[in-house]
Amino acid sequence: MTIEGKFQIGEVADAVGLSIRTIRHYDELGVVEPSGRTAGGFRLYTDADVARLQFVKRLKPMQFSLEEIHEVLHLLDRRAEVGLEPSDIERLEWFVATGQARCDVLRTQLAESERVVERLRSAAAVAS
Amino acid sequence: MTIEGKFQIGEVADAVGLSIRTIRHYDELGVVEPSGRTAGGFRLYTDADVARLQFVKRLKPMQFSLEEIHEVLHLLDRRAEVGLEPSDIERLEWFVATGQARCDVLRTQLAESERVVERLRSAAAVAS
DNA sequence: TGAACTCTAACGTGGCGTTACTGTCG
DNA sequence: ACGACAGTAACGCCACGTTAGAGTTC
């Protein structure tokens, strides 16, 4: 890190496991913007920014679009700042329900994938 | 079904759970081609074709590209027809190893997704 | 005959990967 | 000062979604 708990994009990419391009893309869309920049224009990320990126990374496997993920982050921010209105809570509950459904899909896909791998394994084994 | 065990694309789409567009796309790429056509040009799929489509659908969650999936189908076909050469077996083993790794990723993603859903659930609950 | 289904062709989209070239940091 | 790292801009790519308009099937 360069200055007082600020990380530049390469370190963040290694830490979180996202490509530099991806992190820049999230900035362009406003999903996760760096808290600051150096005088020369280098992006500077705080620990909180890194946590946001990690959160985005974990929402991706559930098939949420970046726009939806952006919305979730907004909702959580607003909850901490001014509190949630009924419509916000409804929206959050939609995310919970949808997320649950996507987890079920993931479970099914995992089970099927394991069976497919077994099938491929036996195809490779019997033939040798 | 129209004629003797031949299905047209809409029925296949419903049965397999893929969109008509997706099935046509697989045809365009040569990944799964229909066994026949009507005189007017309608695609006709056999049970074997449907099974191939189902197989493709199950390989997708493992992040294989359509080109790679195409290759797997070719390998399994060749195994049944003329048998596999050593290089084919090596390639199949790569698919097995990679598939295994992708299963591990899926397992991790599932666990993380469940934790994320819990976090969202409590955010929606405490606020209400 | 007509309603439902299918066809091809072609452009649009999301989420980045990949140059290409310039500028910044330690 | 120099090598590693970062910046923007813009085009490329995959796997389809989405019209649009014409033809086919039962």
Tab-separated table of C-alpha atoms (C1' of nucleotides) in Angstrom:
chain	number	residue	atom	x	y	z
A	1	MET	CA	0.000	0.000	0.000
A	2	THR	CA	1.097	3.497	-0.769
A	3	ILE	CA	-0.394	5.878	1.771
A	4	GLU	CA	-2.205	5.209	5.039
A	5	GLY	CA	-4.449	2.244	4.340
A	6	LYS	CA	-5.011	3.026	0.690
A	7	PHE	CA	-4.423	0.336	-1.900
A	8	GLN	CA	-3.940	0.666	-5.608
A	9	ILE	CA	-5.812	-1.418	-8.110
A	10	GLY	CA	-3.241	-4.178	-8.613
A	11	GLU	CA	-3.026	-5.030	-4.931
A	12	VAL	CA	-6.807	-5.014	-4.706
A	13	ALA	CA	-7.121	-7.331	-7.703
A	14	ASP	CA	-4.769	-9.853	-6.097
A	15	ALA	CA	-6.502	-9.638	-2.737
A	16	VAL	CA	-10.048	-9.988	-4.009
A	17	GLY	CA	-9.463	-12.277	-6.952
A	18	LEU	CA	-10.931	-10.060	-9.641
A	19	SER	CA	-9.095	-8.806	-12.725
A	20	ILE	CA	-7.939	-5.216	-12.919
A	21	ARG	CA	-10.187	-4.766	-15.933
A	22	THR	CA	-13.176	-6.006	-13.964
A	23	ILE	CA	-12.511	-3.635	-11.091
A	24	ARG	CA	-12.181	-0.729	-13.504
A	25	HIS	CA	-15.405	-1.832	-15.168
A	26	TYR	CA	-17.214	-1.712	-11.826
A	27	ASP	CA	-15.885	1.785	-11.323
A	28	GLU	CA	-17.085	2.878	-14.769
A	29	LEU	CA	-20.575	1.628	-13.958
A	30	GLY	CA	-20.482	3.231	-10.531
A	31	VAL	CA	-20.948	-0.109	-8.762
A	32	VAL	CA	-17.770	0.196	-6.705
A	33	GLU	CA	-15.924	3.477	-6.971
A	34	PRO	CA	-12.553	4.051	-5.330
A	35	SER	CA	-12.634	6.390	-2.326
A	36	GLY	CA	-9.844	8.442	-3.784
A	37	ARG	CA	-7.204	9.040	-6.412
A	38	THR	CA	-3.557	10.004	-6.296
A	39	ALA	CA	-2.513	13.362	-7.717
A	40	GLY	CA	-1.590	11.558	-10.914
A	41	GLY	CA	-4.930	9.810	-11.220
A	42	PHE	CA	-4.249	6.340	-9.739
A	43	ARG	CA	-7.331	4.798	-8.110
A	44	LEU	CA	-7.035	4.349	-4.331
A	45	TYR	CA	-9.188	1.802	-2.514
A	46	THR	CA	-9.868	1.608	1.226
A	47	ASP	CA	-10.611	-1.552	3.214
A	48	ALA	CA	-14.296	-0.731	2.938
A	49	ASP	CA	-13.997	-0.513	-0.851
A	50	VAL	CA	-12.278	-3.894	-0.907
A	51	ALA	CA	-15.096	-5.360	1.169
A	52	ARG	CA	-17.614	-4.007	-1.330
A	53	LEU	CA	-15.728	-5.659	-4.180
A	54	GLN	CA	-15.717	-8.934	-2.299
A	55	PHE	CA	-19.440	-8.615	-1.768
A	56	VAL	CA	-20.008	-8.022	-5.480
A	57	LYS	CA	-17.916	-11.068	-6.274
A	58	ARG	CA	-20.121	-13.191	-4.037
A	59	LEU	CA	-23.348	-11.934	-5.567
A	60	LYS	CA	-22.226	-12.786	-9.094
A	61	PRO	CA	-22.669	-16.592	-8.913
A	62	MET	CA	-26.312	-15.968	-8.045
A	63	GLN	CA	-26.792	-14.544	-11.532
A	64	PHE	CA	-27.632	-11.027	-10.453
A	65	SER	CA	-26.824	-8.380	-13.055
A	66	LEU	CA	-24.369	-5.633	-12.141
A	67	GLU	CA	-27.300	-3.237	-12.097
A	68	GLU	CA	-29.096	-5.363	-9.526
A	69	ILE	CA	-25.959	-5.707	-7.462
A	70	HIS	CA	-25.568	-1.956	-7.605
A	71	GLU	CA	-29.082	-1.687	-6.214
A	72	VAL	CA	-28.375	-4.074	-3.341
A	73	LEU	CA	-25.331	-2.056	-2.346
A	74	HIS	CA	-27.431	1.099	-2.393
A	75	LEU	CA	-30.054	-0.515	-0.195
A	76	LEU	CA	-27.502	-1.644	2.368
A	77	ASP	CA	-25.923	1.819	2.344
A	78	ARG	CA	-29.239	3.534	2.893
A	79	ARG	CA	-30.101	1.147	5.670
A	80	ALA	CA	-26.998	2.245	7.555
A	81	GLU	CA	-27.527	5.930	6.820
A	82	VAL	CA	-31.181	6.889	6.865
A	83	GLY	CA	-32.966	3.574	7.311
A	84	LEU	CA	-35.152	1.624	4.951
A	85	GLU	CA	-38.598	2.546	3.711
A	86	PRO	CA	-41.252	-0.137	3.218
A	87	SER	CA	-40.608	-0.231	-0.532
A	88	ASP	CA	-36.913	-0.792	0.139
A	89	ILE	CA	-37.681	-3.677	2.446
A	90	GLU	CA	-39.941	-5.185	-0.166
A	91	ARG	CA	-37.165	-4.916	-2.695
A	92	LEU	CA	-34.687	-6.504	-0.312
A	93	GLU	CA	-37.091	-9.350	0.307
A	94	TRP	CA	-37.265	-9.895	-3.419
A	95	PHE	CA	-33.481	-10.200	-3.469
A	96	VAL	CA	-33.627	-12.673	-0.592
A	97	ALA	CA	-36.261	-14.816	-2.300
A	98	THR	CA	-34.479	-14.693	-5.645
A	99	GLY	CA	-31.154	-15.434	-3.997
A	100	GLN	CA	-32.643	-18.464	-2.291
A	101	ALA	CA	-33.985	-19.722	-5.600
A	102	ARG	CA	-30.560	-19.268	-7.196
A	103	CYS	CA	-29.000	-21.250	-4.363
A	104	ASP	CA	-31.382	-24.092	-5.136
A	105	VAL	CA	-30.357	-23.902	-8.780
A	106	LEU	CA	-26.704	-23.997	-7.762
A	107	ARG	CA	-27.327	-27.088	-5.647
A	108	THR	CA	-28.977	-28.862	-8.563
A	109	GLN	CA	-26.226	-27.821	-10.951
A	110	LEU	CA	-23.577	-29.066	-8.560
A	111	ALA	CA	-25.229	-32.472	-8.257
A	112	GLU	CA	-25.647	-32.762	-12.028
A	113	SER	CA	-22.112	-31.597	-12.660
A	114	GLU	CA	-20.752	-34.284	-10.378
A	115	ARG	CA	-22.698	-36.922	-12.277
A	116	VAL	CA	-21.431	-35.571	-15.597
A	117	VAL	CA	-17.839	-35.689	-14.373
A	118	GLU	CA	-18.335	-39.293	-13.308
A	119	ARG	CA	-19.684	-40.122	-16.735
A	120	LEU	CA	-16.687	-38.532	-18.417
A	121	ARG	CA	-14.339	-40.267	-16.023
A	122	SER	CA	-15.710	-43.702	-16.866
A	123	ALA	CA	-15.629	-42.882	-20.572
A	124	ALA	CA	-11.931	-42.105	-20.261
A	125	ALA	CA	-11.223	-45.103	-18.040
A	126	VAL	CA	-12.985	-47.894	-19.926
A	127	ALA	CA	-11.405	-46.804	-23.151
A	128	SER	CA	-7.842	-47.022	-21.894
B	1	MET	CA	-44.720	-34.667	-32.109
B	2	THR	CA	-45.291	-34.560	-35.809
B	3	ILE	CA	-43.989	-37.705	-37.459
B	4	GLU	CA	-42.670	-40.923	-35.909
B	5	GLY	CA	-40.594	-39.866	-32.948
B	6	LYS	CA	-39.522	-36.552	-34.379
B	7	PHE	CA	-40.040	-33.369	-32.385
B	8	GLN	CA	-40.030	-29.809	-33.554
B	9	ILE	CA	-38.047	-27.107	-31.847
B	10	GLY	CA	-40.757	-25.736	-29.571
B	11	GLU	CA	-41.511	-29.086	-27.987
B	12	VAL	CA	-37.810	-29.698	-27.525
B	13	ALA	CA	-37.344	-26.301	-25.896
B	14	ASP	CA	-40.089	-27.052	-23.367
B	15	ALA	CA	-38.802	-30.525	-22.667
B	16	VAL	CA	-35.159	-29.589	-22.179
B	17	GLY	CA	-35.564	-26.150	-20.649
B	18	LEU	CA	-33.573	-24.197	-23.217
B	19	SER	CA	-34.882	-21.307	-25.309
B	20	ILE	CA	-35.672	-21.823	-28.965
B	21	ARG	CA	-33.027	-19.253	-29.791
B	22	THR	CA	-30.430	-21.159	-27.816
B	23	ILE	CA	-31.243	-24.418	-29.577
B	24	ARG	CA	-31.000	-22.717	-32.948
B	25	HIS	CA	-27.694	-21.191	-31.872
B	26	TYR	CA	-26.319	-24.641	-31.056
B	27	ASP	CA	-27.401	-25.764	-34.496
B	28	GLU	CA	-25.678	-22.808	-36.162
B	29	LEU	CA	-22.447	-23.670	-34.370
B	30	GLY	CA	-22.824	-27.353	-35.188
B	31	VAL	CA	-22.879	-28.345	-31.526
B	32	VAL	CA	-26.254	-30.082	-31.741
B	33	GLU	CA	-27.745	-30.369	-35.191
B	34	PRO	CA	-31.244	-31.728	-35.792
B	35	SER	CA	-31.343	-35.175	-37.400
B	36	GLY	CA	-33.747	-33.940	-40.030
B	37	ARG	CA	-35.951	-31.247	-41.480
B	38	THR	CA	-39.485	-31.197	-42.794
B	39	ALA	CA	-40.063	-30.451	-46.479
B	40	GLY	CA	-40.749	-26.862	-45.472
B	41	GLY	CA	-37.540	-26.523	-43.490
B	42	PHE	CA	-38.676	-27.098	-39.885
B	43	ARG	CA	-35.991	-28.651	-37.706
B	44	LEU	CA	-36.789	-32.186	-36.497
B	45	TYR	CA	-35.133	-33.601	-33.395
B	46	THR	CA	-34.961	-37.246	-32.324
B	47	ASP	CA	-34.757	-38.529	-28.753
B	48	ALA	CA	-31.017	-38.838	-29.187
B	49	ASP	CA	-30.800	-35.183	-30.246
B	50	VAL	CA	-32.788	-34.184	-27.179
B	51	ALA	CA	-30.409	-36.159	-24.990
B	52	ARG	CA	-27.479	-34.306	-26.534
B	53	LEU	CA	-29.124	-30.979	-25.765
B	54	GLN	CA	-29.672	-32.065	-22.186
B	55	PHE	CA	-26.030	-33.041	-21.947
B	56	VAL	CA	-24.952	-29.636	-23.256
B	57	LYS	CA	-27.182	-27.952	-20.702
B	58	ARG	CA	-25.490	-29.889	-17.911
B	59	LEU	CA	-22.001	-28.995	-19.097
B	60	LYS	CA	-22.759	-25.270	-19.135
B	61	PRO	CA	-22.667	-24.636	-15.358
B	62	MET	CA	-19.110	-25.965	-15.381
B	63	GLN	CA	-18.096	-22.961	-17.445
B	64	PHE	CA	-17.071	-24.871	-20.516
B	65	SER	CA	-17.311	-22.879	-23.745
B	66	LEU	CA	-19.580	-24.145	-26.491
B	67	GLU	CA	-16.483	-25.026	-28.462
B	68	GLU	CA	-15.226	-27.214	-25.639
B	69	ILE	CA	-18.621	-28.833	-25.224
B	70	HIS	CA	-18.628	-29.510	-28.935
B	71	GLU	CA	-15.317	-31.256	-28.484
B	72	VAL	CA	-16.589	-33.433	-25.642
B	73	LEU	CA	-19.537	-34.549	-27.743
B	74	HIS	CA	-17.170	-35.423	-30.564
B	75	LEU	CA	-14.992	-37.455	-28.222
B	76	LEU	CA	-17.946	-39.433	-26.875
B	77	ASP	CA	-19.185	-40.023	-30.415
B	78	ARG	CA	-15.813	-41.255	-31.576
B	79	ARG	CA	-15.522	-43.498	-28.570
B	80	ALA	CA	-18.732	-45.262	-29.603
B	81	GLU	CA	-17.762	-45.441	-33.270
B	82	VAL	CA	-14.073	-46.063	-33.762
B	83	GLY	CA	-12.678	-45.933	-30.235
B	84	LEU	CA	-10.376	-43.420	-28.608
B	85	GLU	CA	-6.749	-42.753	-29.365
B	86	PRO	CA	-4.313	-41.918	-26.577
B	87	SER	CA	-4.495	-38.225	-27.359
B	88	ASP	CA	-8.287	-38.379	-27.096
B	89	ILE	CA	-8.070	-40.038	-23.702
B	90	GLU	CA	-5.639	-37.388	-22.546
B	91	ARG	CA	-8.056	-34.719	-23.677
B	92	LEU	CA	-10.943	-36.437	-21.894
B	93	GLU	CA	-8.895	-36.613	-18.736
B	94	TRP	CA	-8.329	-32.886	-18.977
B	95	PHE	CA	-12.073	-32.410	-19.128
B	96	VAL	CA	-12.513	-34.656	-16.094
B	97	ALA	CA	-9.901	-32.776	-14.084
B	98	THR	CA	-11.242	-29.386	-15.119
B	99	GLY	CA	-14.799	-30.496	-14.444
B	100	GLN	CA	-13.787	-31.615	-10.966
B	101	ALA	CA	-12.197	-28.247	-10.287
B	102	ARG	CA	-15.342	-26.467	-11.469
B	103	CYS	CA	-17.412	-28.619	-9.118
B	104	ASP	CA	-15.238	-27.449	-6.256
B	105	VAL	CA	-15.798	-23.863	-7.326
B	106	LEU	CA	-19.534	-24.471	-7.443
B	107	ARG	CA	-19.448	-25.891	-3.931
B	108	THR	CA	-17.648	-22.816	-2.628
B	109	GLN	CA	-19.989	-20.477	-4.464
B	110	LEU	CA	-23.006	-22.273	-3.071
B	111	ALA	CA	-21.751	-21.955	0.494
B	112	GLU	CA	-20.915	-18.277	0.024
B	113	SER	CA	-24.233	-17.596	-1.663
B	114	GLU	CA	-26.105	-19.074	1.262
B	115	ARG	CA	-24.202	-16.816	3.647
B	116	VAL	CA	-24.951	-13.784	1.483
B	117	VAL	CA	-28.648	-14.610	1.421
B	118	GLU	CA	-28.638	-14.868	5.209
B	119	ARG	CA	-26.992	-11.479	5.444
B	120	LEU	CA	-29.605	-9.922	3.189
B	121	ARG	CA	-32.367	-11.649	5.092
B	122	SER	CA	-31.263	-10.183	8.401
B	123	ALA	CA	-30.839	-6.767	6.816
B	124	ALA	CA	-34.448	-6.904	5.666
B	125	ALA	CA	-35.696	-8.314	8.959
B	126	VAL	CA	-34.038	-6.033	11.497
B	127	ALA	CA	-35.117	-2.992	9.540
B	128	SER	CA	-38.806	-3.874	9.552
C	1	DT	C1'	-58.556	-21.172	-43.900
C	2	DG	C1'	-56.465	-19.443	-40.084
C	3	DA	C1'	-54.004	-19.583	-35.717
C	4	DA	C1'	-49.910	-21.146	-34.009
C	5	DC	C1'	-45.576	-22.327	-34.994
C	6	DT	C1'	-41.100	-21.906	-37.448
C	7	DC	C1'	-37.728	-19.912	-40.692
C	8	DT	C1'	-33.546	-16.750	-41.850
C	9	DA	C1'	-31.186	-12.490	-41.376
C	10	DA	C1'	-29.330	-9.115	-38.716
C	11	DC	C1'	-28.708	-5.995	-35.084
C	12	DG	C1'	-28.454	-5.391	-29.759
C	13	DT	C1'	-26.604	-6.564	-25.046
C	14	DG	C1'	-23.893	-7.733	-20.837
C	15	DG	C1'	-19.557	-8.403	-18.854
C	16	DC	C1'	-15.643	-8.198	-19.398
C	17	DG	C1'	-10.668	-9.456	-22.470
C	18	DT	C1'	-7.427	-7.378	-25.229
C	19	DT	C1'	-4.634	-4.256	-27.612
C	20	DA	C1'	-2.424	0.355	-28.071
C	21	DC	C1'	-0.370	4.133	-26.385
C	22	DT	C1'	0.518	7.518	-22.662
C	23	DG	C1'	1.394	8.829	-18.056
C	24	DT	C1'	2.731	7.959	-12.909
C	25	DC	C1'	5.047	6.019	-8.927
C	26	DG	C1'	8.984	4.688	-5.773
D	1	DA	C1'	16.065	7.787	-14.337
D	2	DC	C1'	14.003	3.500	-15.074
D	3	DG	C1'	11.140	-0.441	-14.572
D	4	DA	C1'	6.845	-1.679	-12.798
D	5	DC	C1'	2.429	-0.292	-12.423
D	6	DA	C1'	-1.691	2.557	-13.778
D	7	DG	C1'	-4.507	5.576	-16.951
D	8	DT	C1'	-7.977	6.225	-20.893
D	9	DA	C1'	-9.953	4.901	-25.302
D	10	DA	C1'	-11.761	1.764	-28.233
D	11	DC	C1'	-12.459	-2.434	-30.498
D	12	DG	C1'	-13.339	-7.691	-29.864
D	13	DC	C1'	-15.857	-11.634	-28.154
D	14	DC	C1'	-19.157	-15.039	-26.483
D	15	DA	C1'	-23.717	-16.654	-25.882
D	16	DC	C1'	-27.430	-15.676	-26.701
D	17	DG	C1'	-32.088	-11.890	-26.708
D	18	DT	C1'	-34.757	-9.417	-29.756
D	19	DT	C1'	-37.061	-7.508	-33.558
D	20	DA	C1'	-38.609	-7.916	-38.518
D	21	DG	C1'	-40.766	-10.048	-42.231
D	22	DA	C1'	-41.944	-14.217	-44.712
D	23	DG	C1'	-43.070	-19.039	-44.943
D	24	DT	C1'	-45.080	-23.675	-42.903
D	25	DT	C1'	-47.985	-26.803	-40.463
D	26	DC	C1'	-52.254	-29.013	-38.812
